[in-house]
């Protein structure tokens, strides 16, 4: 039996990656806003082979009540992977990995949410991974950020998320599953459009120079994704017919 590891897998063919991308290219990304009727805000994201959906509820009353904060809303984030989202059936329900991803994703989004506007309430974010191909936490954060905006939650800015990795001694942007599973390093980040970083994790090893290169690449990836997020929201709200406001109404406001 041949065991696949970084020493016997070739990540490049004719200078391109296994899915035909250059080292500094993100996977194709598709964002659809307002896909769920019963959620206050929702978003569907495809990033390469990842398919995720985010639903936002709130601000609403907190249950259980002892979790209430008198000065601000609390934010809850649940990352969940469907059992059919990976090659072999994933055991349903929360596990160590989903607790970790829920925590870091919440911490990636919380800094931009104006929670002090809604004391004693909760903003619930649910992220369901329907199909996984590495980078589900970044796809989930991108979807959640758009879903929060769709729910009308006041935010300082959007959050965009993307990973960089190292495979075959080369720094690559937005690793897909083979690169993530058999590569040398994986570094997901999330950031505001002004460059403030709200998430940074790393698996594997990078030298200081490689780290700088990976960081630069991931920041560029986030900027590209931000443009798609922005466009998807503009597209959605351009479609909604607004009632024209009469001059009298404008005066009374
Ligand atoms: P991320 O999806 O954010 O990159 P990981 O690095 O933990 O998070 O996972 C990388 C990829 O490994 C996932 O996107 C998925 O394709 C695969 N994976 C994760 N957990 C499982 C699992 N329980 N069973 C099968 N594949 C999994």
PDB file of C-alpha atoms and ligand atoms in Angstrom:
ATOM      1  CA  UNK A   1       0.000   0.000   0.000  1.00  0.00           C
ATOM      2  CA  UNK A   2       1.297   3.467  -0.883  1.00  0.00           C
ATOM      3  CA  UNK A   3       0.796   5.979   1.910  1.00  0.00           C
ATOM      4  CA  UNK A   4       0.176   9.462   0.537  1.00  0.00           C
ATOM      5  CA  UNK A   5       2.269  12.106   2.224  1.00  0.00           C
ATOM      6  CA  UNK A   6       4.101  15.254   1.204  1.00  0.00           C
ATOM      7  CA  UNK A   7       7.162  13.251   0.080  1.00  0.00           C
ATOM      8  CA  UNK A   8       5.449  11.244  -2.666  1.00  0.00           C
ATOM      9  CA  UNK A   9       2.681  13.526  -3.876  1.00  0.00           C
ATOM     10  CA  UNK A  10       3.313  16.028  -6.615  1.00  0.00           C
ATOM     11  CA  UNK A  11       1.369  19.241  -6.075  1.00  0.00           C
ATOM     12  CA  UNK A  12       2.335  20.916  -9.350  1.00  0.00           C
ATOM     13  CA  UNK A  13       2.102  19.980 -13.014  1.00  0.00           C
ATOM     14  CA  UNK A  14       3.652  22.284 -15.617  1.00  0.00           C
ATOM     15  CA  UNK A  15       3.921  25.034 -12.997  1.00  0.00           C
ATOM     16  CA  UNK A  16       0.229  24.862 -12.131  1.00  0.00           C
ATOM     17  CA  UNK A  17      -1.554  23.296  -9.195  1.00  0.00           C
ATOM     18  CA  UNK A  18      -3.557  20.071  -9.441  1.00  0.00           C
ATOM     19  CA  UNK A  19      -6.768  22.021 -10.104  1.00  0.00           C
ATOM     20  CA  UNK A  20      -5.046  24.242 -12.689  1.00  0.00           C
ATOM     21  CA  UNK A  21      -4.567  27.302 -10.475  1.00  0.00           C
ATOM     22  CA  UNK A  22      -1.452  29.406 -10.151  1.00  0.00           C
ATOM     23  CA  UNK A  23       0.144  29.477  -6.688  1.00  0.00           C
ATOM     24  CA  UNK A  24      -1.397  32.860  -5.866  1.00  0.00           C
ATOM     25  CA  UNK A  25      -4.941  32.214  -7.098  1.00  0.00           C
ATOM     26  CA  UNK A  26      -8.083  31.707  -5.023  1.00  0.00           C
ATOM     27  CA  UNK A  27     -10.638  29.106  -6.018  1.00  0.00           C
ATOM     28  CA  UNK A  28     -13.751  30.286  -7.874  1.00  0.00           C
ATOM     29  CA  UNK A  29     -16.123  31.869  -5.368  1.00  0.00           C
ATOM     30  CA  UNK A  30     -19.887  32.267  -5.558  1.00  0.00           C
ATOM     31  CA  UNK A  31     -22.011  34.110  -2.996  1.00  0.00           C
ATOM     32  CA  UNK A  32     -25.791  34.250  -2.817  1.00  0.00           C
ATOM     33  CA  UNK A  33     -27.560  36.433  -0.249  1.00  0.00           C
ATOM     34  CA  UNK A  34     -30.934  35.850   1.424  1.00  0.00           C
ATOM     35  CA  UNK A  35     -31.417  32.181   0.606  1.00  0.00           C
ATOM     36  CA  UNK A  36     -33.476  31.199   3.691  1.00  0.00           C
ATOM     37  CA  UNK A  37     -36.954  32.613   4.270  1.00  0.00           C
ATOM     38  CA  UNK A  38     -37.122  32.016   8.017  1.00  0.00           C
ATOM     39  CA  UNK A  39     -33.738  33.397   9.034  1.00  0.00           C
ATOM     40  CA  UNK A  40     -33.239  37.134   9.657  1.00  0.00           C
ATOM     41  CA  UNK A  41     -30.212  36.972   7.393  1.00  0.00           C
ATOM     42  CA  UNK A  42     -28.668  34.199   5.318  1.00  0.00           C
ATOM     43  CA  UNK A  43     -26.033  33.463   2.744  1.00  0.00           C
ATOM     44  CA  UNK A  44     -24.833  30.560   0.606  1.00  0.00           C
ATOM     45  CA  UNK A  45     -21.163  30.386  -0.338  1.00  0.00           C
ATOM     46  CA  UNK A  46     -19.206  28.162  -2.694  1.00  0.00           C
ATOM     47  CA  UNK A  47     -15.417  28.415  -2.512  1.00  0.00           C
ATOM     48  CA  UNK A  48     -14.054  25.797  -4.876  1.00  0.00           C
ATOM     49  CA  UNK A  49     -15.421  22.469  -3.644  1.00  0.00           C
ATOM     50  CA  UNK A  50     -16.774  23.934  -0.379  1.00  0.00           C
ATOM     51  CA  UNK A  51     -20.493  24.561  -0.075  1.00  0.00           C
ATOM     52  CA  UNK A  52     -21.680  26.260   3.087  1.00  0.00           C
ATOM     53  CA  UNK A  53     -24.786  28.033   4.247  1.00  0.00           C
ATOM     54  CA  UNK A  54     -25.033  30.593   7.056  1.00  0.00           C
ATOM     55  CA  UNK A  55     -28.186  31.642   8.905  1.00  0.00           C
ATOM     56  CA  UNK A  56     -28.386  34.560  11.354  1.00  0.00           C
ATOM     57  CA  UNK A  57     -31.132  35.038  13.924  1.00  0.00           C
ATOM     58  CA  UNK A  58     -31.469  38.082  16.123  1.00  0.00           C
ATOM     59  CA  UNK A  59     -30.874  40.244  17.965  1.00  0.00           C
ATOM     60  CA  UNK A  60     -33.336  38.251  20.068  1.00  0.00           C
ATOM     61  CA  UNK A  61     -33.982  37.271  23.675  1.00  0.00           C
ATOM     62  CA  UNK A  62     -31.267  35.149  25.298  1.00  0.00           C
ATOM     63  CA  UNK A  63     -32.060  31.639  26.476  1.00  0.00           C
ATOM     64  CA  UNK A  64     -30.881  30.509  28.965  1.00  0.00           C
ATOM     65  CA  UNK A  65     -31.307  33.887  30.648  1.00  0.00           C
ATOM     66  CA  UNK A  66     -28.214  33.704  32.833  1.00  0.00           C
ATOM     67  CA  UNK A  67     -26.133  34.203  29.662  1.00  0.00           C
ATOM     68  CA  UNK A  68     -27.500  37.757  29.261  1.00  0.00           C
ATOM     69  CA  UNK A  69     -25.013  40.616  29.331  1.00  0.00           C
ATOM     70  CA  UNK A  70     -26.400  43.922  30.585  1.00  0.00           C
ATOM     71  CA  UNK A  71     -24.223  46.121  28.380  1.00  0.00           C
ATOM     72  CA  UNK A  72     -24.160  44.238  25.096  1.00  0.00           C
ATOM     73  CA  UNK A  73     -25.513  41.452  22.922  1.00  0.00           C
ATOM     74  CA  UNK A  74     -23.759  38.122  23.084  1.00  0.00           C
ATOM     75  CA  UNK A  75     -22.776  36.398  19.841  1.00  0.00           C
ATOM     76  CA  UNK A  76     -23.109  32.649  19.424  1.00  0.00           C
ATOM     77  CA  UNK A  77     -21.638  30.817  16.443  1.00  0.00           C
ATOM     78  CA  UNK A  78     -22.267  27.183  15.638  1.00  0.00           C
ATOM     79  CA  UNK A  79     -20.156  25.520  12.960  1.00  0.00           C
ATOM     80  CA  UNK A  80     -21.520  22.156  11.896  1.00  0.00           C
ATOM     81  CA  UNK A  81     -20.414  19.711   9.247  1.00  0.00           C
ATOM     82  CA  UNK A  82     -23.158  17.609   7.640  1.00  0.00           C
ATOM     83  CA  UNK A  83     -22.440  13.877   7.765  1.00  0.00           C
ATOM     84  CA  UNK A  84     -22.572  13.786   3.956  1.00  0.00           C
ATOM     85  CA  UNK A  85     -20.146  16.706   3.523  1.00  0.00           C
ATOM     86  CA  UNK A  86     -16.997  14.554   3.467  1.00  0.00           C
ATOM     87  CA  UNK A  87     -15.945  11.385   1.645  1.00  0.00           C
ATOM     88  CA  UNK A  88     -16.615   8.999   4.510  1.00  0.00           C
ATOM     89  CA  UNK A  89     -19.705   9.682   6.582  1.00  0.00           C
ATOM     90  CA  UNK A  90     -18.910  12.065   9.419  1.00  0.00           C
ATOM     91  CA  UNK A  91     -20.412  11.145  12.763  1.00  0.00           C
ATOM     92  CA  UNK A  92     -23.186  13.712  13.334  1.00  0.00           C
ATOM     93  CA  UNK A  93     -23.080  16.138  16.225  1.00  0.00           C
ATOM     94  CA  UNK A  94     -20.509  18.420  17.814  1.00  0.00           C
ATOM     95  CA  UNK A  95     -16.917  17.288  18.319  1.00  0.00           C
ATOM     96  CA  UNK A  96     -13.638  18.846  19.435  1.00  0.00           C
ATOM     97  CA  UNK A  97     -12.950  20.261  15.968  1.00  0.00           C
ATOM     98  CA  UNK A  98     -16.386  21.888  15.594  1.00  0.00           C
ATOM     99  CA  UNK A  99     -16.112  23.483  19.066  1.00  0.00           C
ATOM    100  CA  UNK A 100     -12.763  24.953  18.095  1.00  0.00           C
ATOM    101  CA  UNK A 101     -13.966  26.224  14.726  1.00  0.00           C
ATOM    102  CA  UNK A 102     -17.113  27.721  16.293  1.00  0.00           C
ATOM    103  CA  UNK A 103     -14.999  29.553  18.868  1.00  0.00           C
ATOM    104  CA  UNK A 104     -12.400  30.969  16.487  1.00  0.00           C
ATOM    105  CA  UNK A 105     -15.048  31.926  13.910  1.00  0.00           C
ATOM    106  CA  UNK A 106     -17.089  33.789  16.548  1.00  0.00           C
ATOM    107  CA  UNK A 107     -13.946  35.592  17.675  1.00  0.00           C
ATOM    108  CA  UNK A 108     -13.192  36.487  14.046  1.00  0.00           C
ATOM    109  CA  UNK A 109     -16.582  38.197  13.615  1.00  0.00           C
ATOM    110  CA  UNK A 110     -17.311  39.662  17.045  1.00  0.00           C
ATOM    111  CA  UNK A 111     -14.900  42.646  16.776  1.00  0.00           C
ATOM    112  CA  UNK A 112     -16.952  44.199  13.944  1.00  0.00           C
ATOM    113  CA  UNK A 113     -20.429  43.631  15.427  1.00  0.00           C
ATOM    114  CA  UNK A 114     -21.785  46.648  17.338  1.00  0.00           C
ATOM    115  CA  UNK A 115     -23.021  44.509  20.216  1.00  0.00           C
ATOM    116  CA  UNK A 116     -23.514  47.483  22.591  1.00  0.00           C
ATOM    117  CA  UNK A 117     -26.586  48.496  20.541  1.00  0.00           C
ATOM    118  CA  UNK A 118     -28.478  45.444  21.785  1.00  0.00           C
ATOM    119  CA  UNK A 119     -27.943  44.814  25.503  1.00  0.00           C
ATOM    120  CA  UNK A 120     -29.410  41.636  27.035  1.00  0.00           C
ATOM    121  CA  UNK A 121     -29.894  40.005  23.631  1.00  0.00           C
ATOM    122  CA  UNK A 122     -28.224  37.361  21.485  1.00  0.00           C
ATOM    123  CA  UNK A 123     -27.152  37.183  17.872  1.00  0.00           C
ATOM    124  CA  UNK A 124     -27.086  33.564  16.749  1.00  0.00           C
ATOM    125  CA  UNK A 125     -25.018  32.492  13.756  1.00  0.00           C
ATOM    126  CA  UNK A 126     -25.388  28.966  12.364  1.00  0.00           C
ATOM    127  CA  UNK A 127     -23.014  27.666   9.732  1.00  0.00           C
ATOM    128  CA  UNK A 128     -23.741  24.368   8.021  1.00  0.00           C
ATOM    129  CA  UNK A 129     -21.087  22.782   5.841  1.00  0.00           C
ATOM    130  CA  UNK A 130     -22.832  20.856   3.060  1.00  0.00           C
ATOM    131  CA  UNK A 131     -19.691  19.919   1.139  1.00  0.00           C
ATOM    132  CA  UNK A 132     -16.133  20.155   2.460  1.00  0.00           C
ATOM    133  CA  UNK A 133     -12.941  20.573   0.453  1.00  0.00           C
ATOM    134  CA  UNK A 134     -10.584  22.326   2.923  1.00  0.00           C
ATOM    135  CA  UNK A 135     -11.105  25.899   3.991  1.00  0.00           C
ATOM    136  CA  UNK A 136     -14.574  25.344   5.441  1.00  0.00           C
ATOM    137  CA  UNK A 137     -13.878  27.681   8.367  1.00  0.00           C
ATOM    138  CA  UNK A 138     -12.923  30.477   5.970  1.00  0.00           C
ATOM    139  CA  UNK A 139     -15.939  29.802   3.716  1.00  0.00           C
ATOM    140  CA  UNK A 140     -18.157  29.740   6.839  1.00  0.00           C
ATOM    141  CA  UNK A 141     -16.824  33.075   8.105  1.00  0.00           C
ATOM    142  CA  UNK A 142     -17.323  34.661   4.660  1.00  0.00           C
ATOM    143  CA  UNK A 143     -20.907  33.376   4.556  1.00  0.00           C
ATOM    144  CA  UNK A 144     -21.623  34.431   8.155  1.00  0.00           C
ATOM    145  CA  UNK A 145     -20.313  37.948   7.571  1.00  0.00           C
ATOM    146  CA  UNK A 146     -22.646  38.440   4.594  1.00  0.00           C
ATOM    147  CA  UNK A 147     -25.561  36.824   6.480  1.00  0.00           C
ATOM    148  CA  UNK A 148     -25.014  39.265   9.394  1.00  0.00           C
ATOM    149  CA  UNK A 149     -25.188  42.179   6.959  1.00  0.00           C
ATOM    150  CA  UNK A 150     -28.295  40.653   5.361  1.00  0.00           C
ATOM    151  CA  UNK A 151     -29.891  40.456   8.827  1.00  0.00           C
ATOM    152  CA  UNK A 152     -29.280  44.192   9.224  1.00  0.00           C
ATOM    153  CA  UNK A 153     -26.950  43.734  12.186  1.00  0.00           C
ATOM    154  CA  UNK A 154     -24.928  46.952  12.583  1.00  0.00           C
ATOM    155  CA  UNK A 155     -21.265  46.241  11.892  1.00  0.00           C
ATOM    156  CA  UNK A 156     -18.122  48.335  11.634  1.00  0.00           C
ATOM    157  CA  UNK A 157     -17.226  46.493   8.431  1.00  0.00           C
ATOM    158  CA  UNK A 158     -17.351  43.135   6.702  1.00  0.00           C
ATOM    159  CA  UNK A 159     -15.004  40.281   7.566  1.00  0.00           C
ATOM    160  CA  UNK A 160     -13.336  38.303   4.787  1.00  0.00           C
ATOM    161  CA  UNK A 161     -11.418  35.110   5.301  1.00  0.00           C
ATOM    162  CA  UNK A 162      -8.912  33.091   3.293  1.00  0.00           C
ATOM    163  CA  UNK A 163      -6.025  30.703   3.947  1.00  0.00           C
ATOM    164  CA  UNK A 164      -2.529  30.415   2.561  1.00  0.00           C
ATOM    165  CA  UNK A 165      -0.490  27.238   2.784  1.00  0.00           C
ATOM    166  CA  UNK A 166       2.792  25.605   1.874  1.00  0.00           C
ATOM    167  CA  UNK A 167       2.985  22.629  -0.481  1.00  0.00           C
ATOM    168  CA  UNK A 168       6.045  21.186  -2.206  1.00  0.00           C
ATOM    169  CA  UNK A 169       8.077  24.034  -0.619  1.00  0.00           C
ATOM    170  CA  UNK A 170       5.890  26.630  -2.370  1.00  0.00           C
ATOM    171  CA  UNK A 171       3.521  29.104  -0.707  1.00  0.00           C
ATOM    172  CA  UNK A 172       0.024  28.794  -2.186  1.00  0.00           C
ATOM    173  CA  UNK A 173      -3.212  30.686  -1.732  1.00  0.00           C
ATOM    174  CA  UNK A 174      -6.490  29.075  -0.639  1.00  0.00           C
ATOM    175  CA  UNK A 175      -5.359  25.412  -0.372  1.00  0.00           C
ATOM    176  CA  UNK A 176      -7.797  22.744  -1.552  1.00  0.00           C
ATOM    177  CA  UNK A 177      -8.215  19.403   0.204  1.00  0.00           C
ATOM    178  CA  UNK A 178      -5.173  17.530  -1.186  1.00  0.00           C
ATOM    179  CA  UNK A 179      -2.947  20.531  -0.463  1.00  0.00           C
ATOM    180  CA  UNK A 180      -4.383  20.984   3.028  1.00  0.00           C
ATOM    181  CA  UNK A 181      -4.234  17.304   3.994  1.00  0.00           C
ATOM    182  CA  UNK A 182      -0.820  16.478   2.515  1.00  0.00           C
ATOM    183  CA  UNK A 183       0.876  19.890   2.504  1.00  0.00           C
ATOM    184  CA  UNK A 184       3.494  21.335   4.847  1.00  0.00           C
ATOM    185  CA  UNK A 185       1.500  24.219   6.365  1.00  0.00           C
ATOM    186  CA  UNK A 186      -1.944  25.820   6.397  1.00  0.00           C
ATOM    187  CA  UNK A 187      -2.639  29.309   7.693  1.00  0.00           C
ATOM    188  CA  UNK A 188      -6.218  30.625   7.684  1.00  0.00           C
ATOM    189  CA  UNK A 189      -6.781  34.308   8.440  1.00  0.00           C
ATOM    190  CA  UNK A 190      -9.767  36.659   8.619  1.00  0.00           C
ATOM    191  CA  UNK A 191      -9.622  40.421   8.317  1.00  0.00           C
ATOM    192  CA  UNK A 192     -11.492  43.691   8.002  1.00  0.00           C
ATOM    193  CA  UNK A 193     -11.144  45.604   4.701  1.00  0.00           C
ATOM    194  CA  UNK A 194      -8.815  48.062   6.503  1.00  0.00           C
ATOM    195  CA  UNK A 195      -6.358  45.220   7.123  1.00  0.00           C
ATOM    196  CA  UNK A 196      -7.119  44.528  10.805  1.00  0.00           C
ATOM    197  CA  UNK A 197      -6.676  40.810  11.378  1.00  0.00           C
ATOM    198  CA  UNK A 198      -9.309  39.033  13.513  1.00  0.00           C
ATOM    199  CA  UNK A 199      -8.245  35.408  12.996  1.00  0.00           C
ATOM    200  CA  UNK A 200      -4.899  33.785  12.431  1.00  0.00           C
ATOM    201  CA  UNK A 201      -4.178  30.115  12.922  1.00  0.00           C
ATOM    202  CA  UNK A 202      -1.416  27.917  11.648  1.00  0.00           C
ATOM    203  CA  UNK A 203      -0.825  24.205  11.180  1.00  0.00           C
ATOM    204  CA  UNK A 204       2.682  23.070  10.245  1.00  0.00           C
ATOM    205  CA  UNK A 205       5.817  25.150   9.961  1.00  0.00           C
ATOM    206  CA  UNK A 206       6.841  28.261   8.034  1.00  0.00           C
ATOM    207  CA  UNK A 207      10.106  30.202   8.170  1.00  0.00           C
ATOM    208  CA  UNK A 208       9.775  33.950   8.966  1.00  0.00           C
ATOM    209  CA  UNK A 209      10.154  34.755   5.244  1.00  0.00           C
ATOM    210  CA  UNK A 210       7.590  32.153   4.236  1.00  0.00           C
ATOM    211  CA  UNK A 211       5.264  33.447   6.936  1.00  0.00           C
ATOM    212  CA  UNK A 212       5.490  36.983   5.532  1.00  0.00           C
ATOM    213  CA  UNK A 213       4.843  35.715   2.006  1.00  0.00           C
ATOM    214  CA  UNK A 214       1.889  33.580   3.154  1.00  0.00           C
ATOM    215  CA  UNK A 215       0.442  36.489   5.118  1.00  0.00           C
ATOM    216  CA  UNK A 216       0.706  38.833   2.130  1.00  0.00           C
ATOM    217  CA  UNK A 217      -0.941  36.249  -0.101  1.00  0.00           C
ATOM    218  CA  UNK A 218      -3.764  35.520   2.347  1.00  0.00           C
ATOM    219  CA  UNK A 219      -4.430  39.270   2.750  1.00  0.00           C
ATOM    220  CA  UNK A 220      -4.678  39.592  -1.028  1.00  0.00           C
ATOM    221  CA  UNK A 221      -7.080  36.612  -1.063  1.00  0.00           C
ATOM    222  CA  UNK A 222      -9.263  38.286   1.599  1.00  0.00           C
ATOM    223  CA  UNK A 223      -9.381  41.487  -0.461  1.00  0.00           C
ATOM    224  CA  UNK A 224     -10.566  39.580  -3.528  1.00  0.00           C
ATOM    225  CA  UNK A 225     -13.209  37.794  -1.488  1.00  0.00           C
ATOM    226  CA  UNK A 226     -14.333  41.090   0.060  1.00  0.00           C
ATOM    227  CA  UNK A 227     -15.126  42.420  -3.425  1.00  0.00           C
ATOM    228  CA  UNK A 228     -17.332  39.391  -4.139  1.00  0.00           C
ATOM    229  CA  UNK A 229     -19.085  39.764  -0.758  1.00  0.00           C
ATOM    230  CA  UNK A 230     -19.728  43.452  -1.428  1.00  0.00           C
ATOM    231  CA  UNK A 231     -21.030  42.826  -4.943  1.00  0.00           C
ATOM    232  CA  UNK A 232     -23.352  40.039  -3.766  1.00  0.00           C
ATOM    233  CA  UNK A 233     -24.960  42.361  -1.190  1.00  0.00           C
ATOM    234  CA  UNK A 234     -25.319  45.197  -3.695  1.00  0.00           C
ATOM    235  CA  UNK A 235     -26.867  42.794  -6.206  1.00  0.00           C
ATOM    236  CA  UNK A 236     -29.331  41.487  -3.630  1.00  0.00           C
ATOM    237  CA  UNK A 237     -30.470  44.896  -2.449  1.00  0.00           C
ATOM    238  CA  UNK A 238     -30.669  46.339  -5.938  1.00  0.00           C
ATOM    239  CA  UNK A 239     -33.231  43.649  -6.730  1.00  0.00           C
ATOM    240  CA  UNK A 240     -35.550  44.618  -3.866  1.00  0.00           C
ATOM    241  CA  UNK A 241     -38.049  47.206  -5.005  1.00  0.00           C
ATOM    242  CA  UNK A 242     -38.055  50.143  -2.607  1.00  0.00           C
ATOM    243  CA  UNK A 243     -41.286  52.113  -2.161  1.00  0.00           C
ATOM    244  CA  UNK A 244     -40.621  55.671  -3.312  1.00  0.00           C
ATOM    245  CA  UNK A 245     -40.717  58.127  -0.391  1.00  0.00           C
ATOM    246  CA  UNK A 246     -42.888  61.239  -0.838  1.00  0.00           C
ATOM    247  CA  UNK A 247     -41.369  64.691  -0.090  1.00  0.00           C
ATOM    248  CA  UNK A 248     -43.791  65.009   2.897  1.00  0.00           C
ATOM    249  CA  UNK A 249     -42.461  61.773   4.391  1.00  0.00           C
ATOM    250  CA  UNK A 250     -38.869  62.921   3.944  1.00  0.00           C
ATOM    251  CA  UNK A 251     -39.691  66.191   5.773  1.00  0.00           C
ATOM    252  CA  UNK A 252     -41.353  64.381   8.685  1.00  0.00           C
ATOM    253  CA  UNK A 253     -38.351  62.094   9.213  1.00  0.00           C
TER     254      UNK A 253
HETATM  255  P1  LIG B   1     -10.907  23.649   7.245  1.00  0.00           P
HETATM  256  O1  LIG B   1     -12.077  22.984   6.570  1.00  0.00           O
HETATM  257  O2  LIG B   1     -11.287  24.979   7.843  1.00  0.00           O
HETATM  258  O3  LIG B   1      -9.687  23.739   6.360  1.00  0.00           O
HETATM  259  P2  LIG B   1      -9.513  21.521   8.649  1.00  0.00           P
HETATM  260  O4  LIG B   1      -8.144  21.968   8.273  1.00  0.00           O
HETATM  261  O5  LIG B   1      -9.734  20.961  10.028  1.00  0.00           O
HETATM  262  O6  LIG B   1     -10.548  22.739   8.520  1.00  0.00           O
HETATM  263  O7  LIG B   1     -10.038  20.440   7.637  1.00  0.00           O
HETATM  264  C1  LIG B   1      -9.578  20.384   6.314  1.00  0.00           C
HETATM  265  C2  LIG B   1     -10.475  19.501   5.495  1.00  0.00           C
HETATM  266  O8  LIG B   1     -10.352  18.145   5.923  1.00  0.00           O
HETATM  267  C3  LIG B   1     -11.972  19.800   5.604  1.00  0.00           C
HETATM  268  O9  LIG B   1     -12.384  20.909   4.830  1.00  0.00           O
HETATM  269  C4  LIG B   1     -12.541  18.509   5.096  1.00  0.00           C
HETATM  270  O10 LIG B   1     -12.481  18.446   3.685  1.00  0.00           O
HETATM  271  C5  LIG B   1     -11.582  17.487   5.698  1.00  0.00           C
HETATM  272  N1  LIG B   1     -12.141  16.984   6.986  1.00  0.00           N
HETATM  273  C6  LIG B   1     -12.225  17.621   8.152  1.00  0.00           C
HETATM  274  N2  LIG B   1     -12.827  16.874   9.086  1.00  0.00           N
HETATM  275  C7  LIG B   1     -13.144  15.701   8.489  1.00  0.00           C
HETATM  276  C8  LIG B   1     -13.789  14.491   8.906  1.00  0.00           C
HETATM  277  N3  LIG B   1     -14.263  14.325  10.143  1.00  0.00           N
HETATM  278  N4  LIG B   1     -13.913  13.516   7.990  1.00  0.00           N
HETATM  279  C9  LIG B   1     -13.456  13.660   6.732  1.00  0.00           C
HETATM  280  N5  LIG B   1     -12.848  14.752   6.280  1.00  0.00           N
HETATM  281  C10 LIG B   1     -12.697  15.781   7.133  1.00  0.00           C
END
